[in-house]
Amino acid sequence: MTTDHACCAPGAAHDPAPLTLGVPTLGRDAAASLRASVVADLVDVPGGGFVMGHDGPDGYPSDGEGPAHVVTLRPFRMMRTAVTTAQFAGFVEATGYRTEAEVYGWSFVFAGLLPDDFPPTRAVVGTPWWRQVEGADWRHPEGPHSDVGDRAGHPVVHVSWSDASAFASWAGLRLPTEAEWERAARGGREGAHYPWGHEREPGGEHRMNVWQGEFPARNTLEDGYLGTAPAAAFAPNDFGLHNTTGNVWEWCQDWFATDTYGSSAGSDPTGPAQGSARVMRGGSYLCHESYCFRYRVDSRSSNAPDSSAGNVGFRCVADAVSW
């Protein structure tokens, strides 16, 4: 199995560009109502100690998955699903925000989602299934020829860490720490790869949206989806959270490092104070065990904060005492 994180979601090579605001089109009362609806989507995640990380041979030691260690967290609240396209659209209407993909003018799209006659574009070295597509952004997930008309309830994609942070701040929330994300994703279970236990498809039942078949040439669609699934697809874990494995990668607050994650035991641990990449967790619809077995609650990945792709989204959290 490769340990190249570009297999998960490719990193961008952008020159610095300032983010800009457009003209808000949503009134103040409507914006307040939307923020309230986002907050209402939070569910309680109990505090306490849990075993974080993974030591087994079927993981990626070079990602810093281990050693498994006990951390203790205060109670917090997390969004039941990843932020949806409809929720993000409301944020944009209320603020006039423009994402980094919109500012830069392009984002990465999985080639298997492009039409057969799509013109040649730059591919990522070593992972040619990733294509740089001009005009791809959260409104146009596969480029200008596409839209999100029937994907209002799907996770928003083509959002960078900075975009996710901007949404969270607007909603009065924040991105989860990596420890919070894993605590919530596990749903109270320890020592298992998945929110429901050890077996990926218990009794032959698909419980998440990942790649089946032979990546990247053939997807059998046994789970029902080629691209993203609705944010609330599949049964929730025992904390009431949907799709904490598969579907889209989710940004976390922490900077990524392989030499601090395994030693961050204690109460409410956070990542390093600085770095060059931010943590992503959970895997996506493109993960396949043959090359990227990171659709586990005990796996981790990372990307540059300004990177965006068609399989990267996020969800928000709040301190329990705040609401």
PDB file of C-alpha atoms in Angstrom, residues 15-294:
ATOM      1  CA  ASP A  15       0.724  31.216  -5.443  1.00  0.00           C
ATOM      2  CA  PRO A  16      -0.585  33.280  -2.531  1.00  0.00           C
ATOM      3  CA  ALA A  17      -3.832  35.026  -3.421  1.00  0.00           C
ATOM      4  CA  PRO A  18      -6.042  37.067  -1.122  1.00  0.00           C
ATOM      5  CA  LEU A  19      -9.518  35.796  -0.455  1.00  0.00           C
ATOM      6  CA  THR A  20     -12.259  38.228  -1.327  1.00  0.00           C
ATOM      7  CA  LEU A  21     -15.873  38.832  -0.425  1.00  0.00           C
ATOM      8  CA  GLY A  22     -18.645  39.364  -2.890  1.00  0.00           C
ATOM      9  CA  VAL A  23     -22.007  40.977  -2.230  1.00  0.00           C
ATOM     10  CA  PRO A  24     -24.221  39.275   0.385  1.00  0.00           C
ATOM     11  CA  THR A  25     -27.689  38.507  -0.930  1.00  0.00           C
ATOM     12  CA  LEU A  26     -29.254  37.014   2.198  1.00  0.00           C
ATOM     13  CA  GLY A  27     -30.928  39.344   4.681  1.00  0.00           C
ATOM     14  CA  ARG A  28     -29.844  39.603   8.309  1.00  0.00           C
ATOM     15  CA  ASP A  29     -32.842  37.729   9.714  1.00  0.00           C
ATOM     16  CA  ALA A  30     -32.537  34.945   7.154  1.00  0.00           C
ATOM     17  CA  ALA A  31     -28.816  34.633   7.874  1.00  0.00           C
ATOM     18  CA  ALA A  32     -29.489  34.387  11.616  1.00  0.00           C
ATOM     19  CA  SER A  33     -32.087  31.699  10.954  1.00  0.00           C
ATOM     20  CA  LEU A  34     -29.617  29.724   8.868  1.00  0.00           C
ATOM     21  CA  ARG A  35     -26.933  29.916  11.554  1.00  0.00           C
ATOM     22  CA  ALA A  36     -29.472  28.718  14.087  1.00  0.00           C
ATOM     23  CA  SER A  37     -30.354  25.746  11.883  1.00  0.00           C
ATOM     24  CA  VAL A  38     -26.691  24.784  11.645  1.00  0.00           C
ATOM     25  CA  VAL A  39     -26.332  24.931  15.430  1.00  0.00           C
ATOM     26  CA  ALA A  40     -29.515  22.887  15.806  1.00  0.00           C
ATOM     27  CA  ASP A  41     -27.797  20.103  13.865  1.00  0.00           C
ATOM     28  CA  LEU A  42     -25.253  19.566  16.659  1.00  0.00           C
ATOM     29  CA  VAL A  43     -25.398  16.373  18.697  1.00  0.00           C
ATOM     30  CA  ASP A  44     -23.812  15.685  22.071  1.00  0.00           C
ATOM     31  CA  VAL A  45     -20.530  13.795  22.266  1.00  0.00           C
ATOM     32  CA  PRO A  46     -19.761  12.702  25.833  1.00  0.00           C
ATOM     33  CA  GLY A  47     -16.424  13.493  27.377  1.00  0.00           C
ATOM     34  CA  GLY A  48     -14.112  11.033  29.019  1.00  0.00           C
ATOM     35  CA  GLY A  49     -11.080   8.941  28.178  1.00  0.00           C
ATOM     36  CA  PHE A  50     -10.668   6.783  25.095  1.00  0.00           C
ATOM     37  CA  VAL A  51      -7.899   4.966  23.242  1.00  0.00           C
ATOM     38  CA  MET A  52      -6.862   6.980  20.187  1.00  0.00           C
ATOM     39  CA  GLY A  53      -4.759   5.749  17.270  1.00  0.00           C
ATOM     40  CA  HIS A  54      -3.754   2.391  15.844  1.00  0.00           C
ATOM     41  CA  ASP A  55      -0.714   0.125  16.202  1.00  0.00           C
ATOM     42  CA  GLY A  56      -1.676  -2.708  13.854  1.00  0.00           C
ATOM     43  CA  PRO A  57       0.243  -3.862  10.770  1.00  0.00           C
ATOM     44  CA  ASP A  58      -2.708  -3.091   8.489  1.00  0.00           C
ATOM     45  CA  GLY A  59      -2.306   0.659   8.958  1.00  0.00           C
ATOM     46  CA  TYR A  60       0.285   3.253   7.992  1.00  0.00           C
ATOM     47  CA  PRO A  61       2.934   3.729  10.690  1.00  0.00           C
ATOM     48  CA  SER A  62       4.548   6.458   8.581  1.00  0.00           C
ATOM     49  CA  ASP A  63       1.363   8.511   9.003  1.00  0.00           C
ATOM     50  CA  GLY A  64       1.945   8.568  12.754  1.00  0.00           C
ATOM     51  CA  GLU A  65      -1.153   6.505  13.525  1.00  0.00           C
ATOM     52  CA  GLY A  66       0.443   5.126  16.651  1.00  0.00           C
ATOM     53  CA  PRO A  67       1.230   4.397  19.282  1.00  0.00           C
ATOM     54  CA  ALA A  68      -2.333   3.977  20.473  1.00  0.00           C
ATOM     55  CA  HIS A  69      -2.724   6.113  23.570  1.00  0.00           C
ATOM     56  CA  VAL A  70      -5.349   7.289  26.020  1.00  0.00           C
ATOM     57  CA  VAL A  71      -6.636  10.837  25.772  1.00  0.00           C
ATOM     58  CA  THR A  72      -9.312  12.522  27.834  1.00  0.00           C
ATOM     59  CA  LEU A  73     -11.727  15.073  26.424  1.00  0.00           C
ATOM     60  CA  ARG A  74     -14.354  17.388  27.821  1.00  0.00           C
ATOM     61  CA  PRO A  75     -17.876  16.936  26.417  1.00  0.00           C
ATOM     62  CA  PHE A  76     -18.491  18.752  23.148  1.00  0.00           C
ATOM     63  CA  ARG A  77     -21.042  18.911  20.363  1.00  0.00           C
ATOM     64  CA  MET A  78     -20.551  18.010  16.701  1.00  0.00           C
ATOM     65  CA  MET A  79     -22.619  18.448  13.561  1.00  0.00           C
ATOM     66  CA  ARG A  80     -24.639  15.342  12.800  1.00  0.00           C
ATOM     67  CA  THR A  81     -23.402  15.405   9.194  1.00  0.00           C
ATOM     68  CA  ALA A  82     -20.735  17.081   7.150  1.00  0.00           C
ATOM     69  CA  VAL A  83     -21.690  20.611   6.121  1.00  0.00           C
ATOM     70  CA  THR A  84     -24.003  20.291   3.140  1.00  0.00           C
ATOM     71  CA  THR A  85     -24.003  22.157  -0.123  1.00  0.00           C
ATOM     72  CA  ALA A  86     -27.248  23.868   0.916  1.00  0.00           C
ATOM     73  CA  GLN A  87     -25.769  25.024   4.231  1.00  0.00           C
ATOM     74  CA  PHE A  88     -22.639  26.329   2.548  1.00  0.00           C
ATOM     75  CA  ALA A  89     -24.744  28.087  -0.096  1.00  0.00           C
ATOM     76  CA  GLY A  90     -26.592  29.897   2.683  1.00  0.00           C
ATOM     77  CA  PHE A  91     -23.284  31.003   4.209  1.00  0.00           C
ATOM     78  CA  VAL A  92     -22.161  32.366   0.841  1.00  0.00           C
ATOM     79  CA  GLU A  93     -25.479  34.165   0.336  1.00  0.00           C
ATOM     80  CA  ALA A  94     -25.162  35.724   3.785  1.00  0.00           C
ATOM     81  CA  THR A  95     -21.537  36.819   3.501  1.00  0.00           C
ATOM     82  CA  GLY A  96     -20.580  36.996  -0.151  1.00  0.00           C
ATOM     83  CA  TYR A  97     -17.660  34.688   0.631  1.00  0.00           C
ATOM     84  CA  ARG A  98     -15.577  33.341  -2.257  1.00  0.00           C
ATOM     85  CA  THR A  99     -13.734  30.071  -1.753  1.00  0.00           C
ATOM     86  CA  GLU A 100     -10.074  29.620  -2.540  1.00  0.00           C
ATOM     87  CA  ALA A 101     -10.957  27.405  -5.514  1.00  0.00           C
ATOM     88  CA  GLU A 102     -13.047  30.267  -6.906  1.00  0.00           C
ATOM     89  CA  VAL A 103     -10.270  32.794  -6.329  1.00  0.00           C
ATOM     90  CA  TYR A 104      -7.607  30.591  -7.907  1.00  0.00           C
ATOM     91  CA  GLY A 105      -9.957  29.544 -10.704  1.00  0.00           C
ATOM     92  CA  TRP A 106      -9.552  25.764 -10.508  1.00  0.00           C
ATOM     93  CA  SER A 107      -9.630  22.695  -8.293  1.00  0.00           C
ATOM     94  CA  PHE A 108      -8.899  18.966  -8.510  1.00  0.00           C
ATOM     95  CA  VAL A 109     -11.544  16.580  -9.879  1.00  0.00           C
ATOM     96  CA  PHE A 110     -11.487  12.785 -10.052  1.00  0.00           C
ATOM     97  CA  ALA A 111     -11.091  11.860 -13.725  1.00  0.00           C
ATOM     98  CA  GLY A 112     -13.713   9.117 -13.483  1.00  0.00           C
ATOM     99  CA  LEU A 113     -16.379  11.774 -12.921  1.00  0.00           C
ATOM    100  CA  LEU A 114     -15.507  13.713 -16.073  1.00  0.00           C
ATOM    101  CA  PRO A 115     -17.203  13.121 -19.454  1.00  0.00           C
ATOM    102  CA  ASP A 116     -15.330  10.919 -21.903  1.00  0.00           C
ATOM    103  CA  ASP A 117     -14.877  13.882 -24.253  1.00  0.00           C
ATOM    104  CA  PHE A 118     -13.569  16.221 -21.548  1.00  0.00           C
ATOM    105  CA  PRO A 119     -10.540  18.108 -22.902  1.00  0.00           C
ATOM    106  CA  PRO A 120      -7.099  17.075 -21.612  1.00  0.00           C
ATOM    107  CA  THR A 121      -5.984  18.888 -18.475  1.00  0.00           C
ATOM    108  CA  ARG A 122      -2.973  18.668 -16.186  1.00  0.00           C
ATOM    109  CA  ALA A 123      -2.900  15.514 -14.054  1.00  0.00           C
ATOM    110  CA  VAL A 124      -1.126  14.968 -10.742  1.00  0.00           C
ATOM    111  CA  VAL A 125       2.199  13.148 -11.110  1.00  0.00           C
ATOM    112  CA  GLY A 126       1.893   9.620  -9.734  1.00  0.00           C
ATOM    113  CA  THR A 127      -1.890   9.872  -9.331  1.00  0.00           C
ATOM    114  CA  PRO A 128      -3.182  10.576 -12.858  1.00  0.00           C
ATOM    115  CA  TRP A 129      -6.801  10.077 -11.795  1.00  0.00           C
ATOM    116  CA  TRP A 130      -6.644  13.597 -10.326  1.00  0.00           C
ATOM    117  CA  ARG A 131      -7.213  16.305 -12.933  1.00  0.00           C
ATOM    118  CA  GLN A 132      -6.802  20.034 -12.576  1.00  0.00           C
ATOM    119  CA  VAL A 133     -10.098  21.439 -13.855  1.00  0.00           C
ATOM    120  CA  GLU A 134     -10.572  25.124 -14.591  1.00  0.00           C
ATOM    121  CA  GLY A 135     -13.819  26.402 -13.090  1.00  0.00           C
ATOM    122  CA  ALA A 136     -14.269  23.497 -10.675  1.00  0.00           C
ATOM    123  CA  ASP A 137     -15.535  24.741  -7.317  1.00  0.00           C
ATOM    124  CA  TRP A 138     -18.218  24.046  -4.739  1.00  0.00           C
ATOM    125  CA  ARG A 139     -20.961  25.177  -7.127  1.00  0.00           C
ATOM    126  CA  HIS A 140     -19.496  23.230 -10.061  1.00  0.00           C
ATOM    127  CA  PRO A 141     -18.023  20.025  -8.589  1.00  0.00           C
ATOM    128  CA  GLU A 142     -16.880  18.584 -11.935  1.00  0.00           C
ATOM    129  CA  GLY A 143     -16.230  21.897 -13.656  1.00  0.00           C
ATOM    130  CA  PRO A 144     -18.357  24.512 -15.461  1.00  0.00           C
ATOM    131  CA  HIS A 145     -20.473  21.858 -17.194  1.00  0.00           C
ATOM    132  CA  SER A 146     -21.740  20.620 -13.786  1.00  0.00           C
ATOM    133  CA  ASP A 147     -23.832  22.036 -10.965  1.00  0.00           C
ATOM    134  CA  VAL A 148     -25.172  21.071  -7.546  1.00  0.00           C
ATOM    135  CA  GLY A 149     -28.842  21.250  -8.430  1.00  0.00           C
ATOM    136  CA  ASP A 150     -29.623  17.760  -7.129  1.00  0.00           C
ATOM    137  CA  ARG A 151     -26.903  17.690  -4.469  1.00  0.00           C
ATOM    138  CA  ALA A 152     -28.212  20.173  -1.897  1.00  0.00           C
ATOM    139  CA  GLY A 153     -28.100  17.459   0.767  1.00  0.00           C
ATOM    140  CA  HIS A 154     -24.647  16.178  -0.213  1.00  0.00           C
ATOM    141  CA  PRO A 155     -21.490  17.332   1.571  1.00  0.00           C
ATOM    142  CA  VAL A 156     -20.048  20.514   0.129  1.00  0.00           C
ATOM    143  CA  VAL A 157     -16.719  19.798  -1.595  1.00  0.00           C
ATOM    144  CA  HIS A 158     -13.888  21.844  -3.108  1.00  0.00           C
ATOM    145  CA  VAL A 159     -13.484  23.657   0.202  1.00  0.00           C
ATOM    146  CA  SER A 160     -10.065  24.382   1.652  1.00  0.00           C
ATOM    147  CA  TRP A 161      -9.186  24.408   5.338  1.00  0.00           C
ATOM    148  CA  SER A 162      -9.443  28.186   5.223  1.00  0.00           C
ATOM    149  CA  ASP A 163     -12.916  27.986   3.657  1.00  0.00           C
ATOM    150  CA  ALA A 164     -14.042  25.527   6.313  1.00  0.00           C
ATOM    151  CA  SER A 165     -12.702  27.766   9.071  1.00  0.00           C
ATOM    152  CA  ALA A 166     -14.512  30.773   7.610  1.00  0.00           C
ATOM    153  CA  PHE A 167     -17.832  28.898   7.654  1.00  0.00           C
ATOM    154  CA  ALA A 168     -17.240  27.704  11.205  1.00  0.00           C
ATOM    155  CA  SER A 169     -16.466  31.212  12.451  1.00  0.00           C
ATOM    156  CA  TRP A 170     -19.567  32.603  10.759  1.00  0.00           C
ATOM    157  CA  ALA A 171     -21.723  29.958  12.441  1.00  0.00           C
ATOM    158  CA  GLY A 172     -20.154  30.611  15.845  1.00  0.00           C
ATOM    159  CA  LEU A 173     -18.533  27.175  15.789  1.00  0.00           C
ATOM    160  CA  ARG A 174     -15.060  25.779  15.096  1.00  0.00           C
ATOM    161  CA  LEU A 175     -13.367  22.863  13.410  1.00  0.00           C
ATOM    162  CA  PRO A 176     -12.796  19.797  15.611  1.00  0.00           C
ATOM    163  CA  THR A 177      -9.431  18.927  17.028  1.00  0.00           C
ATOM    164  CA  GLU A 178      -8.114  15.629  15.727  1.00  0.00           C
ATOM    165  CA  ALA A 179      -8.787  13.990  19.085  1.00  0.00           C
ATOM    166  CA  GLU A 180     -12.363  15.279  19.100  1.00  0.00           C
ATOM    167  CA  TRP A 181     -12.895  14.029  15.569  1.00  0.00           C
ATOM    168  CA  GLU A 182     -11.725  10.506  16.408  1.00  0.00           C
ATOM    169  CA  ARG A 183     -13.699  10.384  19.646  1.00  0.00           C
ATOM    170  CA  ALA A 184     -16.875  11.374  17.799  1.00  0.00           C
ATOM    171  CA  ALA A 185     -16.217   9.167  14.762  1.00  0.00           C
ATOM    172  CA  ARG A 186     -15.778   6.060  16.897  1.00  0.00           C
ATOM    173  CA  GLY A 187     -19.193   6.505  18.446  1.00  0.00           C
ATOM    174  CA  GLY A 188     -17.950   5.135  21.740  1.00  0.00           C
ATOM    175  CA  ARG A 189     -16.256   2.039  20.290  1.00  0.00           C
ATOM    176  CA  GLU A 190     -12.579   1.368  20.828  1.00  0.00           C
ATOM    177  CA  GLY A 191     -10.122  -0.880  19.037  1.00  0.00           C
ATOM    178  CA  ALA A 192     -12.223  -1.093  15.867  1.00  0.00           C
ATOM    179  CA  HIS A 193     -11.559   0.284  12.395  1.00  0.00           C
ATOM    180  CA  TYR A 194     -15.159   1.332  11.797  1.00  0.00           C
ATOM    181  CA  PRO A 195     -17.856   3.163  13.760  1.00  0.00           C
ATOM    182  CA  TRP A 196     -19.895  -0.055  13.908  1.00  0.00           C
ATOM    183  CA  GLY A 197     -17.119  -2.531  14.709  1.00  0.00           C
ATOM    184  CA  HIS A 198     -14.347  -4.583  13.126  1.00  0.00           C
ATOM    185  CA  GLU A 199     -15.942  -5.841   9.908  1.00  0.00           C
ATOM    186  CA  ARG A 200     -16.194  -3.482   6.962  1.00  0.00           C
ATOM    187  CA  GLU A 201     -19.400  -4.941   5.528  1.00  0.00           C
ATOM    188  CA  PRO A 202     -21.084  -6.963   8.285  1.00  0.00           C
ATOM    189  CA  GLY A 203     -23.453  -9.499   6.798  1.00  0.00           C
ATOM    190  CA  GLY A 204     -22.674  -8.083   3.352  1.00  0.00           C
ATOM    191  CA  GLU A 205     -24.238  -4.724   4.250  1.00  0.00           C
ATOM    192  CA  HIS A 206     -22.519  -1.594   2.965  1.00  0.00           C
ATOM    193  CA  ARG A 207     -22.385   1.037   5.680  1.00  0.00           C
ATOM    194  CA  MET A 208     -20.237   3.691   4.030  1.00  0.00           C
ATOM    195  CA  ASN A 209     -19.415   5.180   0.641  1.00  0.00           C
ATOM    196  CA  VAL A 210     -16.003   3.975  -0.548  1.00  0.00           C
ATOM    197  CA  TRP A 211     -14.665   2.492  -3.782  1.00  0.00           C
ATOM    198  CA  GLN A 212     -15.552  -1.080  -4.693  1.00  0.00           C
ATOM    199  CA  GLY A 213     -13.967  -2.947  -7.571  1.00  0.00           C
ATOM    200  CA  GLU A 214     -10.573  -2.102  -9.039  1.00  0.00           C
ATOM    201  CA  PHE A 215      -9.329   1.403  -8.446  1.00  0.00           C
ATOM    202  CA  PRO A 216      -9.303   3.612 -10.457  1.00  0.00           C
ATOM    203  CA  ALA A 217     -10.612   1.776 -13.518  1.00  0.00           C
ATOM    204  CA  ARG A 218     -13.800   0.081 -12.323  1.00  0.00           C
ATOM    205  CA  ASN A 219     -16.262   0.867  -9.549  1.00  0.00           C
ATOM    206  CA  THR A 220     -18.958  -1.768  -9.101  1.00  0.00           C
ATOM    207  CA  LEU A 221     -21.136   0.761  -7.218  1.00  0.00           C
ATOM    208  CA  GLU A 222     -22.168  -1.882  -4.706  1.00  0.00           C
ATOM    209  CA  ASP A 223     -22.713   0.826  -2.093  1.00  0.00           C
ATOM    210  CA  GLY A 224     -24.860   2.795  -4.545  1.00  0.00           C
ATOM    211  CA  TYR A 225     -22.574   5.748  -5.251  1.00  0.00           C
ATOM    212  CA  LEU A 226     -19.836   6.759  -7.664  1.00  0.00           C
ATOM    213  CA  GLY A 227     -19.239  10.246  -6.264  1.00  0.00           C
ATOM    214  CA  THR A 228     -20.539  11.713  -3.027  1.00  0.00           C
ATOM    215  CA  ALA A 229     -23.524  10.272  -1.190  1.00  0.00           C
ATOM    216  CA  PRO A 230     -26.031  12.426   0.707  1.00  0.00           C
ATOM    217  CA  ALA A 231     -24.530  13.669   3.956  1.00  0.00           C
ATOM    218  CA  ALA A 232     -27.053  11.645   5.980  1.00  0.00           C
ATOM    219  CA  ALA A 233     -26.775   8.468   3.913  1.00  0.00           C
ATOM    220  CA  PHE A 234     -26.202   5.221   5.819  1.00  0.00           C
ATOM    221  CA  ALA A 235     -27.027   4.651   9.463  1.00  0.00           C
ATOM    222  CA  PRO A 236     -25.431   6.918  12.093  1.00  0.00           C
ATOM    223  CA  ASN A 237     -22.963   5.720  14.702  1.00  0.00           C
ATOM    224  CA  ASP A 238     -23.934   5.397  18.352  1.00  0.00           C
ATOM    225  CA  PHE A 239     -23.423   9.141  18.914  1.00  0.00           C
ATOM    226  CA  GLY A 240     -25.815   9.961  16.057  1.00  0.00           C
ATOM    227  CA  LEU A 241     -23.163  10.996  13.507  1.00  0.00           C
ATOM    228  CA  HIS A 242     -23.438  10.024   9.843  1.00  0.00           C
ATOM    229  CA  ASN A 243     -20.598   9.098   7.479  1.00  0.00           C
ATOM    230  CA  THR A 244     -17.589   9.481   9.729  1.00  0.00           C
ATOM    231  CA  THR A 245     -15.891   7.009   7.409  1.00  0.00           C
ATOM    232  CA  GLY A 246     -15.963   7.320   3.629  1.00  0.00           C
ATOM    233  CA  ASN A 247     -17.829   9.873   1.521  1.00  0.00           C
ATOM    234  CA  VAL A 248     -15.593  12.952   2.029  1.00  0.00           C
ATOM    235  CA  TRP A 249     -12.433  13.742   3.917  1.00  0.00           C
ATOM    236  CA  GLU A 250     -13.071  16.125   6.798  1.00  0.00           C
ATOM    237  CA  TRP A 251     -10.737  18.943   7.817  1.00  0.00           C
ATOM    238  CA  CYS A 252      -9.622  19.155  11.445  1.00  0.00           C
ATOM    239  CA  GLN A 253      -8.289  22.127  13.353  1.00  0.00           C
ATOM    240  CA  ASP A 254      -4.830  20.668  14.007  1.00  0.00           C
ATOM    241  CA  TRP A 255      -1.605  21.036  12.099  1.00  0.00           C
ATOM    242  CA  PHE A 256      -0.323  17.643  10.929  1.00  0.00           C
ATOM    243  CA  ALA A 257       2.814  15.989  12.256  1.00  0.00           C
ATOM    244  CA  THR A 258       3.822  12.363  12.634  1.00  0.00           C
ATOM    245  CA  ASP A 259       5.970  12.852  15.740  1.00  0.00           C
ATOM    246  CA  THR A 260       3.383  14.499  17.996  1.00  0.00           C
ATOM    247  CA  TYR A 261       0.117  12.681  17.324  1.00  0.00           C
ATOM    248  CA  GLY A 262       1.206   9.482  19.042  1.00  0.00           C
ATOM    249  CA  SER A 263       2.508  11.315  22.105  1.00  0.00           C
ATOM    250  CA  SER A 264      -0.407  13.700  22.591  1.00  0.00           C
ATOM    251  CA  ALA A 265      -1.824  11.864  25.579  1.00  0.00           C
ATOM    252  CA  GLY A 266      -3.516  13.738  28.368  1.00  0.00           C
ATOM    253  CA  SER A 267      -6.536  16.005  28.611  1.00  0.00           C
ATOM    254  CA  ASP A 268      -7.913  17.767  25.527  1.00  0.00           C
ATOM    255  CA  PRO A 269      -4.750  17.325  23.429  1.00  0.00           C
ATOM    256  CA  THR A 270      -4.127  19.494  20.403  1.00  0.00           C
ATOM    257  CA  GLY A 271      -1.676  19.197  17.552  1.00  0.00           C
ATOM    258  CA  PRO A 272       1.592  21.092  17.032  1.00  0.00           C
ATOM    259  CA  ALA A 273       1.623  24.884  17.148  1.00  0.00           C
ATOM    260  CA  GLN A 274       2.590  25.225  13.497  1.00  0.00           C
ATOM    261  CA  GLY A 275       3.171  23.221  10.341  1.00  0.00           C
ATOM    262  CA  SER A 276       2.671  23.106   6.594  1.00  0.00           C
ATOM    263  CA  ALA A 277      -0.385  20.836   6.365  1.00  0.00           C
ATOM    264  CA  ARG A 278      -3.649  20.427   8.260  1.00  0.00           C
ATOM    265  CA  VAL A 279      -5.133  17.129   9.416  1.00  0.00           C
ATOM    266  CA  MET A 280      -7.886  15.423   7.421  1.00  0.00           C
ATOM    267  CA  ARG A 281      -9.799  12.427   8.721  1.00  0.00           C
ATOM    268  CA  GLY A 282     -12.315   9.800   7.617  1.00  0.00           C
ATOM    269  CA  GLY A 283     -11.464   8.866   4.021  1.00  0.00           C
ATOM    270  CA  SER A 284     -13.639   9.436   0.979  1.00  0.00           C
ATOM    271  CA  TYR A 285     -15.600   7.814  -1.827  1.00  0.00           C
ATOM    272  CA  LEU A 286     -12.274   7.219  -3.608  1.00  0.00           C
ATOM    273  CA  CYS A 287     -10.591   5.190  -0.873  1.00  0.00           C
ATOM    274  CA  HIS A 288      -9.851   1.539  -1.648  1.00  0.00           C
ATOM    275  CA  GLU A 289      -7.960  -0.906   0.537  1.00  0.00           C
ATOM    276  CA  SER A 290      -5.584  -1.793  -2.291  1.00  0.00           C
ATOM    277  CA  TYR A 291      -3.958   1.631  -2.299  1.00  0.00           C
ATOM    278  CA  CYS A 292      -5.426   3.854   0.442  1.00  0.00           C
ATOM    279  CA  PHE A 293      -6.754   2.037   3.492  1.00  0.00           C
ATOM    280  CA  ARG A 294      -7.485   5.314   5.243  1.00  0.00           C
TER     281      ARG A 294
END
